[in-house]
PDB file of C-alpha atoms in Angstrom:
ATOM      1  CA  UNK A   1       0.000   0.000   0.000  1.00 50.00           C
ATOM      2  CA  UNK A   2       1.327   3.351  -0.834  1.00 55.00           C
ATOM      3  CA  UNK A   3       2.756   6.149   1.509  1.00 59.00           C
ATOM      4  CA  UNK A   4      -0.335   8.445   0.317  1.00 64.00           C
ATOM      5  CA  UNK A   5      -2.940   5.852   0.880  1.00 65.00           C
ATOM      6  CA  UNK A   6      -1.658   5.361   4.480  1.00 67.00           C
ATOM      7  CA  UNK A   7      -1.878   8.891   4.494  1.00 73.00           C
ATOM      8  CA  UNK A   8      -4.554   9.532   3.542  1.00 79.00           C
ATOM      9  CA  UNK A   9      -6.142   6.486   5.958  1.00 78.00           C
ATOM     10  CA  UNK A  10      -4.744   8.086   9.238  1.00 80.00           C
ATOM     11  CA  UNK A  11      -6.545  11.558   8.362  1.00 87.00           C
ATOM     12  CA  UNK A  12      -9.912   9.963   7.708  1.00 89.00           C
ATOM     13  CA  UNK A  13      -9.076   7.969  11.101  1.00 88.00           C
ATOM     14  CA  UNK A  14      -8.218  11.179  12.885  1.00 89.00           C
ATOM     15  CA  UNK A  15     -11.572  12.860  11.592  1.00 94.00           C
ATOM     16  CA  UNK A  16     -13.476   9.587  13.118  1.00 91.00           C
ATOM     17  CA  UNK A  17     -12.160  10.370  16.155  1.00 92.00           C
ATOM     18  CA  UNK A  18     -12.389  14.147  16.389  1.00 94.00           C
ATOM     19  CA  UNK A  19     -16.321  13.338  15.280  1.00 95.00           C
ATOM     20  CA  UNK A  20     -16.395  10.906  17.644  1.00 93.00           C
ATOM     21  CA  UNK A  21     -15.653  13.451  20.102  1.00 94.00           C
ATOM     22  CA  UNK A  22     -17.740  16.002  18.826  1.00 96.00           C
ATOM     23  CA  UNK A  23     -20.723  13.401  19.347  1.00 94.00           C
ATOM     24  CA  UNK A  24     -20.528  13.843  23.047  1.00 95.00           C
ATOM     25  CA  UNK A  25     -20.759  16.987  22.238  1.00 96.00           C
ATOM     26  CA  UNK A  26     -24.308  16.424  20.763  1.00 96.00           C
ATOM     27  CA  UNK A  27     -25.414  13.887  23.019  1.00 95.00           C
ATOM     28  CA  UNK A  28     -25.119  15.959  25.818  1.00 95.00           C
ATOM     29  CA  UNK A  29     -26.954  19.259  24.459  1.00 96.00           C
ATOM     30  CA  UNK A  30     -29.499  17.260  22.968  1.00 95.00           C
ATOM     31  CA  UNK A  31     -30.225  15.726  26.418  1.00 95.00           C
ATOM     32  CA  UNK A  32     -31.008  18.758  28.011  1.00 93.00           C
ATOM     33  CA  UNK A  33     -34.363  18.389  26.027  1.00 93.00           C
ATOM     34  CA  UNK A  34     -34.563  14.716  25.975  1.00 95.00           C
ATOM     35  CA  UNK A  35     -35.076  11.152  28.359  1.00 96.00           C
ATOM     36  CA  UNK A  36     -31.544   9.913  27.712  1.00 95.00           C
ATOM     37  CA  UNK A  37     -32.323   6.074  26.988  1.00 96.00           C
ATOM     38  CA  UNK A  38     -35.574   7.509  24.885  1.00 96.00           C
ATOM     39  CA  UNK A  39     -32.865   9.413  22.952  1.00 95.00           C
ATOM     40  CA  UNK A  40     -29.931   6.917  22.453  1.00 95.00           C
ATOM     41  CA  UNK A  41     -33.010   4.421  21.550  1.00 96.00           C
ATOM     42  CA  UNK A  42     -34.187   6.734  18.441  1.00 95.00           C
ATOM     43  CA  UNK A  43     -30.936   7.969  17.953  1.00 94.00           C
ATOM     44  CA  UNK A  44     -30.186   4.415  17.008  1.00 94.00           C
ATOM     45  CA  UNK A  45     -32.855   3.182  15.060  1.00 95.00           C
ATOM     46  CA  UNK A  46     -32.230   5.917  12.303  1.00 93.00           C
ATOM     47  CA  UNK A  47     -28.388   5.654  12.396  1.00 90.00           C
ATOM     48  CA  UNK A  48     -29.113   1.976  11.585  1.00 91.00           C
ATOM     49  CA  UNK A  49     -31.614   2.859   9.261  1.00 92.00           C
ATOM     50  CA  UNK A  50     -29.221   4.888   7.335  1.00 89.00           C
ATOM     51  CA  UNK A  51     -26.675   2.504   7.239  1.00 86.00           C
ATOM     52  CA  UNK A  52     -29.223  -0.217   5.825  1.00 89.00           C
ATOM     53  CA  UNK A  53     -30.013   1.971   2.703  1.00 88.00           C
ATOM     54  CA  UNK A  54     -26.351   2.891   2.122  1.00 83.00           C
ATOM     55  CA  UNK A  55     -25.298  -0.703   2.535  1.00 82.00           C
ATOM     56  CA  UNK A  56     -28.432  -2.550   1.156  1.00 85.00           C
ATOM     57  CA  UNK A  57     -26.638  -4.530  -1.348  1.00 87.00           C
ATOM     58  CA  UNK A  58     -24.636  -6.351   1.442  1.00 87.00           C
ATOM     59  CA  UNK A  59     -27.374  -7.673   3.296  1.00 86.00           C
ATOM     60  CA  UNK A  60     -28.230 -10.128   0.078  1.00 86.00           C
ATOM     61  CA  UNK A  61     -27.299 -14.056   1.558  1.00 82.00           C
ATOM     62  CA  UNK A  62     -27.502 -13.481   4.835  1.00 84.00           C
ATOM     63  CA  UNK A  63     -28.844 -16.772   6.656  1.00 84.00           C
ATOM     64  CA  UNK A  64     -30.554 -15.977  10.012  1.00 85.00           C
ATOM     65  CA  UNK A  65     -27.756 -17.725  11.753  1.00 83.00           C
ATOM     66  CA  UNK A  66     -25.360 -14.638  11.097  1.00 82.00           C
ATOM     67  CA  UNK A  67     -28.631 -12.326  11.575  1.00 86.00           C
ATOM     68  CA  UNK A  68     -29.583 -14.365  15.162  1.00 89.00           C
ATOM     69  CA  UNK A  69     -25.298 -13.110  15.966  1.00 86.00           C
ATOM     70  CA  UNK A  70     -25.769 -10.034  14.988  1.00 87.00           C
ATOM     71  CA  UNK A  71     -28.651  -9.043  17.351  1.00 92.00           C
ATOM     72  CA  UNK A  72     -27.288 -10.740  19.955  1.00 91.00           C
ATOM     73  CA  UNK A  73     -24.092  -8.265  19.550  1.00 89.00           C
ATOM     74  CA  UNK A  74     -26.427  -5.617  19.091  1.00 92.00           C
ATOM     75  CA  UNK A  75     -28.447  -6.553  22.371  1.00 95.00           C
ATOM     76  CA  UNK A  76     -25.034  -6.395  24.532  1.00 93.00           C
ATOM     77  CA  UNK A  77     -24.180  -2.823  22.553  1.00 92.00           C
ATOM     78  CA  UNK A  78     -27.511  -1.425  23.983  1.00 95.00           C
ATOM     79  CA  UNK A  79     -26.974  -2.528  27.622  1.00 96.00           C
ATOM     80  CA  UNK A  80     -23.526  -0.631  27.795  1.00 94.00           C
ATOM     81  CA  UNK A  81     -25.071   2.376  25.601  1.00 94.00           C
ATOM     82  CA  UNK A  82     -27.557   2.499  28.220  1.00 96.00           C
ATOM     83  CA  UNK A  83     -25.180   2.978  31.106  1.00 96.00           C
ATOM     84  CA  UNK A  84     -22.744   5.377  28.502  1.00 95.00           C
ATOM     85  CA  UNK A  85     -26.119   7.890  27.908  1.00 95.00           C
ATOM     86  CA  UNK A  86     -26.696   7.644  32.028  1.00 95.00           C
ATOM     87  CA  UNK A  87     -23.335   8.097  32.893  1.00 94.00           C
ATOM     88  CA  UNK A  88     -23.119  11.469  29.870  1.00 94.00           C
ATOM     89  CA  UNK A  89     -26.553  12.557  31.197  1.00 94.00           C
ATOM     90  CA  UNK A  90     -25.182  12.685  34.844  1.00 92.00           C
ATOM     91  CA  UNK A  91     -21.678  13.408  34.745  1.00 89.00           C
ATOM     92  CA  UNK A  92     -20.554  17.193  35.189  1.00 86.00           C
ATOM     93  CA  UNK A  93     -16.840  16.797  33.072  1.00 87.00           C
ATOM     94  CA  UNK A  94     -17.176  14.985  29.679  1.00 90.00           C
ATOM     95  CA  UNK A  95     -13.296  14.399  29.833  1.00 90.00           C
ATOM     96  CA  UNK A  96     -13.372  12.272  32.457  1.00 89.00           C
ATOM     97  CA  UNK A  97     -16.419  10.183  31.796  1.00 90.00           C
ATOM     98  CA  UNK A  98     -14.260   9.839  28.333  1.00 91.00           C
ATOM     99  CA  UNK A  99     -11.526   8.386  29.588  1.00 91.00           C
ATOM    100  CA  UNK A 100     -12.999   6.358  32.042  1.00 90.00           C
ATOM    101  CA  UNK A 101     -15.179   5.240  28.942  1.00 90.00           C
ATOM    102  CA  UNK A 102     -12.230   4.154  27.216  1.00 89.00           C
ATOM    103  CA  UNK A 103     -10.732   1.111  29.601  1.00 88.00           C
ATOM    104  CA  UNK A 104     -12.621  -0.722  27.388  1.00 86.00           C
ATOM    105  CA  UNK A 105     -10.172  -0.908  24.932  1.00 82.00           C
ATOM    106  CA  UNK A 106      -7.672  -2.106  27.875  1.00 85.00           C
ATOM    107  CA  UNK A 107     -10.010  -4.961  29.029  1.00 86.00           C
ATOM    108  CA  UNK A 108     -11.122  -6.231  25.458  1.00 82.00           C
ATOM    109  CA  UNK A 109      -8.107  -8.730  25.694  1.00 82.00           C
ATOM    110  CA  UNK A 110      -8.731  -9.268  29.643  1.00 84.00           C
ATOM    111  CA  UNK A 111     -12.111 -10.707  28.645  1.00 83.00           C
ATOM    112  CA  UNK A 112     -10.385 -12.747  25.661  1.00 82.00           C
ATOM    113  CA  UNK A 113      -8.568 -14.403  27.954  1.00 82.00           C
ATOM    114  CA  UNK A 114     -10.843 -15.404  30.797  1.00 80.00           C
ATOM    115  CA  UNK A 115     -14.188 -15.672  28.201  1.00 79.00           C
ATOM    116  CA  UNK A 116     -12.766 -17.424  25.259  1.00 77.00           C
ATOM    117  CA  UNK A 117      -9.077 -18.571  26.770  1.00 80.00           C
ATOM    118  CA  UNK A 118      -7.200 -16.371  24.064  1.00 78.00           C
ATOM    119  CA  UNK A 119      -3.725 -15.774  24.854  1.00 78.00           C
ATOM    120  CA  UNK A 120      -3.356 -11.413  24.990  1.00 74.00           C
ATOM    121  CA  UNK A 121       0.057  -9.668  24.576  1.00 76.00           C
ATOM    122  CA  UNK A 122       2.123  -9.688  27.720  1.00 81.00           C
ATOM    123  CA  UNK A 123       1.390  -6.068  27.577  1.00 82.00           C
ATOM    124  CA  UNK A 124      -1.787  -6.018  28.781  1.00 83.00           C
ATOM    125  CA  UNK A 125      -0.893  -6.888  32.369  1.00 85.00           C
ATOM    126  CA  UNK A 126       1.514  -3.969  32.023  1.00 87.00           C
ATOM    127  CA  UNK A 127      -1.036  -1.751  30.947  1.00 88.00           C
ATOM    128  CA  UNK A 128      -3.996  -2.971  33.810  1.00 88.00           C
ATOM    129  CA  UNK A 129      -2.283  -1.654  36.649  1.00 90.00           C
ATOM    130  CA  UNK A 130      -1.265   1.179  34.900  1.00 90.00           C
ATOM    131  CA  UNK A 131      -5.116   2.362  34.376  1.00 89.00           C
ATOM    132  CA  UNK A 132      -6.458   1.308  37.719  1.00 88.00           C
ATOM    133  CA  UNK A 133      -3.940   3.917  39.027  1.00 90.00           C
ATOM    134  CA  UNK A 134      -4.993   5.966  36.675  1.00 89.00           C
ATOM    135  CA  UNK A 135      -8.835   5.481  37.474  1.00 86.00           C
ATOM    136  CA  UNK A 136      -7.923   5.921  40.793  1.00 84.00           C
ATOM    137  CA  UNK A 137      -6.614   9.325  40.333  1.00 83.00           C
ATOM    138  CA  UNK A 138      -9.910  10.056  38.025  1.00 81.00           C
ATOM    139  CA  UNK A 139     -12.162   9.194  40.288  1.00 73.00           C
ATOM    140  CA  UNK A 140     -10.468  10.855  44.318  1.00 72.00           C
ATOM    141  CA  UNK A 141      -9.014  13.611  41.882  1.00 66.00           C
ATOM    142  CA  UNK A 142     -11.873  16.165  43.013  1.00 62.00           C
ATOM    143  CA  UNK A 143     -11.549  15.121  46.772  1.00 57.00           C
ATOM    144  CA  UNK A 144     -14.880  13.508  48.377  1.00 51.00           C
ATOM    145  CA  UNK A 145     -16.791  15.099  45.655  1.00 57.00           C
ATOM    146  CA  UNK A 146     -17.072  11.798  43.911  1.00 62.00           C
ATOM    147  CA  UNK A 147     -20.183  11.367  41.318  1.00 77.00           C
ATOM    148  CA  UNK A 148     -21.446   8.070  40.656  1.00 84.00           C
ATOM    149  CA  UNK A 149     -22.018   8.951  37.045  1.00 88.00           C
ATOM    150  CA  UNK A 150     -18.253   7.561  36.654  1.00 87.00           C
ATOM    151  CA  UNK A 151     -19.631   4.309  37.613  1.00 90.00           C
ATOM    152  CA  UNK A 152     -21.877   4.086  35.275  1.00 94.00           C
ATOM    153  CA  UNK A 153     -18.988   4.829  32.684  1.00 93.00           C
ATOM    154  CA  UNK A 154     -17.341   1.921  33.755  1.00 93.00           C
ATOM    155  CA  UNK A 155     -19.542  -0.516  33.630  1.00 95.00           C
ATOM    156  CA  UNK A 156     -20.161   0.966  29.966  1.00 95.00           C
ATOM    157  CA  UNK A 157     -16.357   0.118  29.583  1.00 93.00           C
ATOM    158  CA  UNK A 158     -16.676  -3.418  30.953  1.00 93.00           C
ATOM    159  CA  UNK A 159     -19.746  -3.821  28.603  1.00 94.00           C
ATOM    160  CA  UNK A 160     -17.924  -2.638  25.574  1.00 88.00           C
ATOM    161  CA  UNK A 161     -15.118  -5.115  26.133  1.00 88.00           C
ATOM    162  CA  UNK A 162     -17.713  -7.431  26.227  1.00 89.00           C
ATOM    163  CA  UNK A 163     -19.402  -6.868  22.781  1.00 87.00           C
ATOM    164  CA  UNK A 164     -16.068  -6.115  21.416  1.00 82.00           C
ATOM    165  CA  UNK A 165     -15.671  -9.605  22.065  1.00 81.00           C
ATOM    166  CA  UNK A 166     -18.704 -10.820  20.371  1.00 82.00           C
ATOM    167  CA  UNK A 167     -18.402  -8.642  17.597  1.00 77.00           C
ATOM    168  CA  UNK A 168     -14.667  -9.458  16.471  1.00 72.00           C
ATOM    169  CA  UNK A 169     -16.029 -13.083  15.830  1.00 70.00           C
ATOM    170  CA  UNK A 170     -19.103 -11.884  14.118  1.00 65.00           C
ATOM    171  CA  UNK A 171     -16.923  -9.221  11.529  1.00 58.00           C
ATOM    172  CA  UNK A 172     -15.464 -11.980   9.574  1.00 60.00           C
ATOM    173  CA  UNK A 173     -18.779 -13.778   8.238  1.00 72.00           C
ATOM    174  CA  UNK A 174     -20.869 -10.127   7.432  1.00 78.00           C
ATOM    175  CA  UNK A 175     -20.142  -7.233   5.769  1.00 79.00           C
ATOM    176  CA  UNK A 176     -19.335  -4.288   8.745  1.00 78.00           C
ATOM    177  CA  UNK A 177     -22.343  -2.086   6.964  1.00 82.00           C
ATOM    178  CA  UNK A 178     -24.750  -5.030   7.439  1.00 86.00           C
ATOM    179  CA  UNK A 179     -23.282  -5.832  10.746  1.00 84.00           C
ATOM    180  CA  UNK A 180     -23.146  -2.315  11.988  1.00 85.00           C
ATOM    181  CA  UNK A 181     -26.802  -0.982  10.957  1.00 90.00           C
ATOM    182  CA  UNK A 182     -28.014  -4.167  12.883  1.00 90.00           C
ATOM    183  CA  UNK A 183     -26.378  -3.879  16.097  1.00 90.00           C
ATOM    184  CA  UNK A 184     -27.566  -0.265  15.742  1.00 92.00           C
ATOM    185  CA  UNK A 185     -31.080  -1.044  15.126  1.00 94.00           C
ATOM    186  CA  UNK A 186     -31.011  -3.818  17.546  1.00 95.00           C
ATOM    187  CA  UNK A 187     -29.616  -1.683  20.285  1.00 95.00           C
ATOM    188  CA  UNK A 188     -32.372   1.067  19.606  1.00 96.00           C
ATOM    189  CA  UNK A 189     -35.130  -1.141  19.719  1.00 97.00           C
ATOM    190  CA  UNK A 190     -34.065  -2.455  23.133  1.00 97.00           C
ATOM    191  CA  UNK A 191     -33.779   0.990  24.009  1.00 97.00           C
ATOM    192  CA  UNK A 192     -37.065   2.062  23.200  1.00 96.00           C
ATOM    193  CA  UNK A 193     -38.410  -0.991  24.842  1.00 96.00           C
ATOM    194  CA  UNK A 194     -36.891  -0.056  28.124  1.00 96.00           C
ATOM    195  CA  UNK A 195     -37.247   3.714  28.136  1.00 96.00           C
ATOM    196  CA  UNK A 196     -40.982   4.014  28.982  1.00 94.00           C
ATOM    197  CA  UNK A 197     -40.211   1.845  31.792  1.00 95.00           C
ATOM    198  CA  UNK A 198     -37.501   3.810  33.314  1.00 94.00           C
ATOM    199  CA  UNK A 199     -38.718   7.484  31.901  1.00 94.00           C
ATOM    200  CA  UNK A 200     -40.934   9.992  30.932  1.00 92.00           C
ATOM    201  CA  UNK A 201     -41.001  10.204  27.147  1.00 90.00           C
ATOM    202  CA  UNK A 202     -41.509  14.183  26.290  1.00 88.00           C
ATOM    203  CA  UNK A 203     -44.741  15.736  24.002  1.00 87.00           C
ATOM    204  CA  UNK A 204     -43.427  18.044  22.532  1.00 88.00           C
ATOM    205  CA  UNK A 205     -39.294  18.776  21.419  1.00 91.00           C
ATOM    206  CA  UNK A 206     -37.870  22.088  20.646  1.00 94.00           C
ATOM    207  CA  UNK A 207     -36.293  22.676  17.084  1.00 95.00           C
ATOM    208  CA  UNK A 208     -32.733  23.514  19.029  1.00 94.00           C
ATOM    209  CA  UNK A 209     -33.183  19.680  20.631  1.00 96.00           C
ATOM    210  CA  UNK A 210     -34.301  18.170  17.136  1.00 95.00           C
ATOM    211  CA  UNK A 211     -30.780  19.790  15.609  1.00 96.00           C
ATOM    212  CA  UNK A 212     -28.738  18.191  18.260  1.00 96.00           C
ATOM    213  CA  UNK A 213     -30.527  15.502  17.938  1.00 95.00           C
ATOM    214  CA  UNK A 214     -29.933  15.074  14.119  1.00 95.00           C
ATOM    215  CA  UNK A 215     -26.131  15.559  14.732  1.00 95.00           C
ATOM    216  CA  UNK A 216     -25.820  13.241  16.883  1.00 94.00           C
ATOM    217  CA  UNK A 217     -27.815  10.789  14.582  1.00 92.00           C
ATOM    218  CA  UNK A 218     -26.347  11.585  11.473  1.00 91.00           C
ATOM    219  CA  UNK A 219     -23.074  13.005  12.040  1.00 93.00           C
ATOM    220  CA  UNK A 220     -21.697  11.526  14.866  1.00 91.00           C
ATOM    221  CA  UNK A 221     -22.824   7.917  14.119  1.00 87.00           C
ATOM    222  CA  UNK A 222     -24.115   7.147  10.255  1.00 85.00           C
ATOM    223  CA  UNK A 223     -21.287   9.475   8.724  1.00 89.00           C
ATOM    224  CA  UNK A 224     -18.728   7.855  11.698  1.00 88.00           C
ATOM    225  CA  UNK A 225     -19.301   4.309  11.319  1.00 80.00           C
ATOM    226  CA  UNK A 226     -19.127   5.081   7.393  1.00 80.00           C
ATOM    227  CA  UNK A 227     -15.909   6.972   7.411  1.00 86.00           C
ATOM    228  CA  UNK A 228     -13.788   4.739   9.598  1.00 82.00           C
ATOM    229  CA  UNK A 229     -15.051   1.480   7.593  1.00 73.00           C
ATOM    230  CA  UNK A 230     -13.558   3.474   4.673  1.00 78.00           C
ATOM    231  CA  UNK A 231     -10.572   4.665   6.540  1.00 79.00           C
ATOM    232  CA  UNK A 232      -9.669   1.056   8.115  1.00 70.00           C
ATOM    233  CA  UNK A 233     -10.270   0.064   4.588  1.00 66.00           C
ATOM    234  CA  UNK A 234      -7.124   1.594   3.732  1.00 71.00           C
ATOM    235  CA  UNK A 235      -4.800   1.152   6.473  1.00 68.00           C
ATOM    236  CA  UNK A 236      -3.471  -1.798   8.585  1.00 65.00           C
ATOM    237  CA  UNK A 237      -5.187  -2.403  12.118  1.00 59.00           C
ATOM    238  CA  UNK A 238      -2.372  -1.286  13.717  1.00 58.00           C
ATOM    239  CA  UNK A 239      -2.543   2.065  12.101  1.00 63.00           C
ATOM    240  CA  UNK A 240      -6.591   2.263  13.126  1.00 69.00           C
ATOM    241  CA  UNK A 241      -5.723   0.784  16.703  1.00 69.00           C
ATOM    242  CA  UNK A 242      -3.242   3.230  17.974  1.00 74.00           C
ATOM    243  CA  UNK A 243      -5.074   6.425  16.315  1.00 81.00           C
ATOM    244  CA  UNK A 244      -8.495   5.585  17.600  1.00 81.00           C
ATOM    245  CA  UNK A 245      -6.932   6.327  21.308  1.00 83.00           C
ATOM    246  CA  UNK A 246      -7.358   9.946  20.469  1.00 88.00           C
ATOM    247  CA  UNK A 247     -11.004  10.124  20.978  1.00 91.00           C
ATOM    248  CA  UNK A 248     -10.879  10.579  24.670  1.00 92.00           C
ATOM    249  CA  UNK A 249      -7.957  13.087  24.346  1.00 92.00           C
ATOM    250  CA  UNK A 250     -10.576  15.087  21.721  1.00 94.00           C
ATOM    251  CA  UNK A 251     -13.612  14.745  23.860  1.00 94.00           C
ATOM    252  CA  UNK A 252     -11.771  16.425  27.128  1.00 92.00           C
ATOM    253  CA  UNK A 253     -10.935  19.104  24.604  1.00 93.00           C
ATOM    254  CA  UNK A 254     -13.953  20.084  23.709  1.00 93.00           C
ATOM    255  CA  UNK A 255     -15.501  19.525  26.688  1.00 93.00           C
ATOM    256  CA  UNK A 256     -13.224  22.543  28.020  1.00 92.00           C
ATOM    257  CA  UNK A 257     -14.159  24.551  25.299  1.00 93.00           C
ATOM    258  CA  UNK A 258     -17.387  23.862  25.209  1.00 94.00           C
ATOM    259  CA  UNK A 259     -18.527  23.965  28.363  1.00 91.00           C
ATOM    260  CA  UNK A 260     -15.402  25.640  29.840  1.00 92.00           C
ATOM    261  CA  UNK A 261     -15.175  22.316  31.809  1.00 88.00           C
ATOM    262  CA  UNK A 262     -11.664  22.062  34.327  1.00 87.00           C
ATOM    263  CA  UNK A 263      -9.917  18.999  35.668  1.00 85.00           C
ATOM    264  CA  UNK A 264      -7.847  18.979  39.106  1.00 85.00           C
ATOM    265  CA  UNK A 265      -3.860  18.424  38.416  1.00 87.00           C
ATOM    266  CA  UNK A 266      -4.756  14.902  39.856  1.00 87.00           C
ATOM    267  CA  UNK A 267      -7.806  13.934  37.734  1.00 87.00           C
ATOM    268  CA  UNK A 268      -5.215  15.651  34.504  1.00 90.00           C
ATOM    269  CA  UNK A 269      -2.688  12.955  36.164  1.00 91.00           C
ATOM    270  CA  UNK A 270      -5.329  10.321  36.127  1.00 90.00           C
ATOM    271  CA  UNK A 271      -5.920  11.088  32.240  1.00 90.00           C
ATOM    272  CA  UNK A 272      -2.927  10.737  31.123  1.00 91.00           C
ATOM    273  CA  UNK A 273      -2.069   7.674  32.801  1.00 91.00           C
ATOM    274  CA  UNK A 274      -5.322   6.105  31.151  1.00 91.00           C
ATOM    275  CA  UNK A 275      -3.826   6.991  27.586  1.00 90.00           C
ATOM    276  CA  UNK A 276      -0.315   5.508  28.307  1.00 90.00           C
ATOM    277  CA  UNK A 277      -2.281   2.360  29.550  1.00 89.00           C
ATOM    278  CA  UNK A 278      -4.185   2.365  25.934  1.00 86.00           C
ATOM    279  CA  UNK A 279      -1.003   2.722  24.415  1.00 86.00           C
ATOM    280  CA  UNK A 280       1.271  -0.038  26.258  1.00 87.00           C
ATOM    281  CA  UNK A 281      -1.777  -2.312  26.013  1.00 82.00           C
ATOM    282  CA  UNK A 282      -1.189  -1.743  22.067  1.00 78.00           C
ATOM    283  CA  UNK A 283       2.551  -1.667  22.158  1.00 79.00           C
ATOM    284  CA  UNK A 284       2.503  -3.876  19.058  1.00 76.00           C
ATOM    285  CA  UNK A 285       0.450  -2.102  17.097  1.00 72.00           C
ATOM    286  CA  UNK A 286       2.357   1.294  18.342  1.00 70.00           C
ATOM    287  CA  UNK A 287       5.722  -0.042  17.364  1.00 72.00           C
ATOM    288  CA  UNK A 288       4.820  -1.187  13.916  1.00 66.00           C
ATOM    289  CA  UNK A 289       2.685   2.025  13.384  1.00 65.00           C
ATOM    290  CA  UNK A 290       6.579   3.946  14.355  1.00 66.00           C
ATOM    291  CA  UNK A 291       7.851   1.487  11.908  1.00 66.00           C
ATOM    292  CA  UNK A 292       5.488   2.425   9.028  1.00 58.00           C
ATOM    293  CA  UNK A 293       5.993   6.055   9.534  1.00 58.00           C
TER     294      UNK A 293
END
């Protein structure tokens, strides 16, 4: 593959995750109008919706074995969701819930091992202790003041390494458009099942809701997931792997622009401790994305 393509793959990567970013962003104005399981549930449905039509031509042979897989991904993709839009709709610094949100990419290969007795890099037990020091820091970095919104980021996490899981041996026999718009759908529908259990589900939404809510839906998730398939398309997993890890470092960005949000020196500490953990829990993938540079 040429020098330009990999170029060209690591700036549509880097978009992913500044949109990424930019979709807590949208979440998180749009639920100042909206239940946020009601939201995430719709929110869902017509990102999946989306993909469906732009990927329609995939979905021709699929047996309802792969389908039956697919959902049950999906299903597991809503529970954490669930506890991600609780955890955004509750937490008062996006940067932190980010990171938090992002051990999940640490304990993907912890839940390899112990769930489906895959062997992960030596790394990874590098990178573990490295995190839980850094959680640590995240979570006692604002004193006693401690919101249990982070919890329900990482049980999001945990949940995520779970589906990551499934999904990884559900990639290989469906096309990611076809596998993607069903989790999606899947997830929303479970959503919307739950929400008018749980919540009151509004009359009426103002038009400055509806726009975040279209963001969210269209930008931050249809035109997302479509981008990085295309970017990972043209780079090596490595290369998508290590430059994914930015998305937290994005989020906590814009969060203090945004919404002029501030981290303690410890909580800062805490972050970046978190993103070295991603990255030693990659090392691999870091040293042969040097190597390719």
């Amino acid at each position: 593959m040429s020098t330009s393509s990999h170029f060209k793959a690591e700036l549509i990567l880097v978009l992913v995750t500044v949109i990424a970013a930019f979709g807590w962003i949208f979440s998180k104005e749009a639920l100042a109008g909206l239940p946020p399981i009601f939201f995430l549930g719709v929110r869902f449905v017509l990102a999946g919706l989306i993909l469906f039509f732009a990927g329609a031509r995939f979905f021709k042979g699929v047996t309802w074995h792969d389908l039956k897989g697919a959902m049950i991904v999906g299903g597991v993709m809503g529970i954490a969701m669930m506890f991600w839009i609780i955890g955004l709709d509750q937490v008062s610094n996006l940067g932190v819930g980010a990171f938090i949100n992002s051990l999940g990419v640490i304990l993907v290969p912890v839940f390899a091992r112990f769930l489906f007795n895959e062997h992960p890099a030596k790394s990874i037990w590098f990178a573990l202790p490295i995190a839980i020091i850094g959680l640590a820091f995240l979570a006692l970095g604002n004193g006693l003041a401690f919101e249990f919104a982070q919890v329900y980021f990482f049980i999001a996490a945990v949940t995520f390494a779970l589906q990551f899981n499934l999904l990884t041996r559900m990639s290989s026999r469906l096309h990611v458009l076809v596998l993607t718009s069903i989790q999606l759908v899947t997830a929303g529908v479970l959503l919307l099942i739950i929400s008018p259990t749980v919540e009151e589900i509004p009359h009426s939404v103002s038009l400055p809701i509806v726009g975040w809510f279209l963001a969210s839906t269209v930008i931050a998730t249809s035109l997302r997931f479509l981008l990085q398939t295309y970017g990972q398309s043209l780079t090596p997993a490595s290369h998508a792997a290590v430059i994914m890890n930015l998305e937290p470092v994005w989020t906590a960005l814009l969060a203090a622009i945004w919404f002029s949000e501030t981290m303690t020196a410890l909580q800062m500490f805490g972050c970046c401790l978190i993103f070295v953990a991603m990255l030693v829990s990659k090392w691999q993938q870091v040293l042969v994305f040097l190597r390719l540079r």
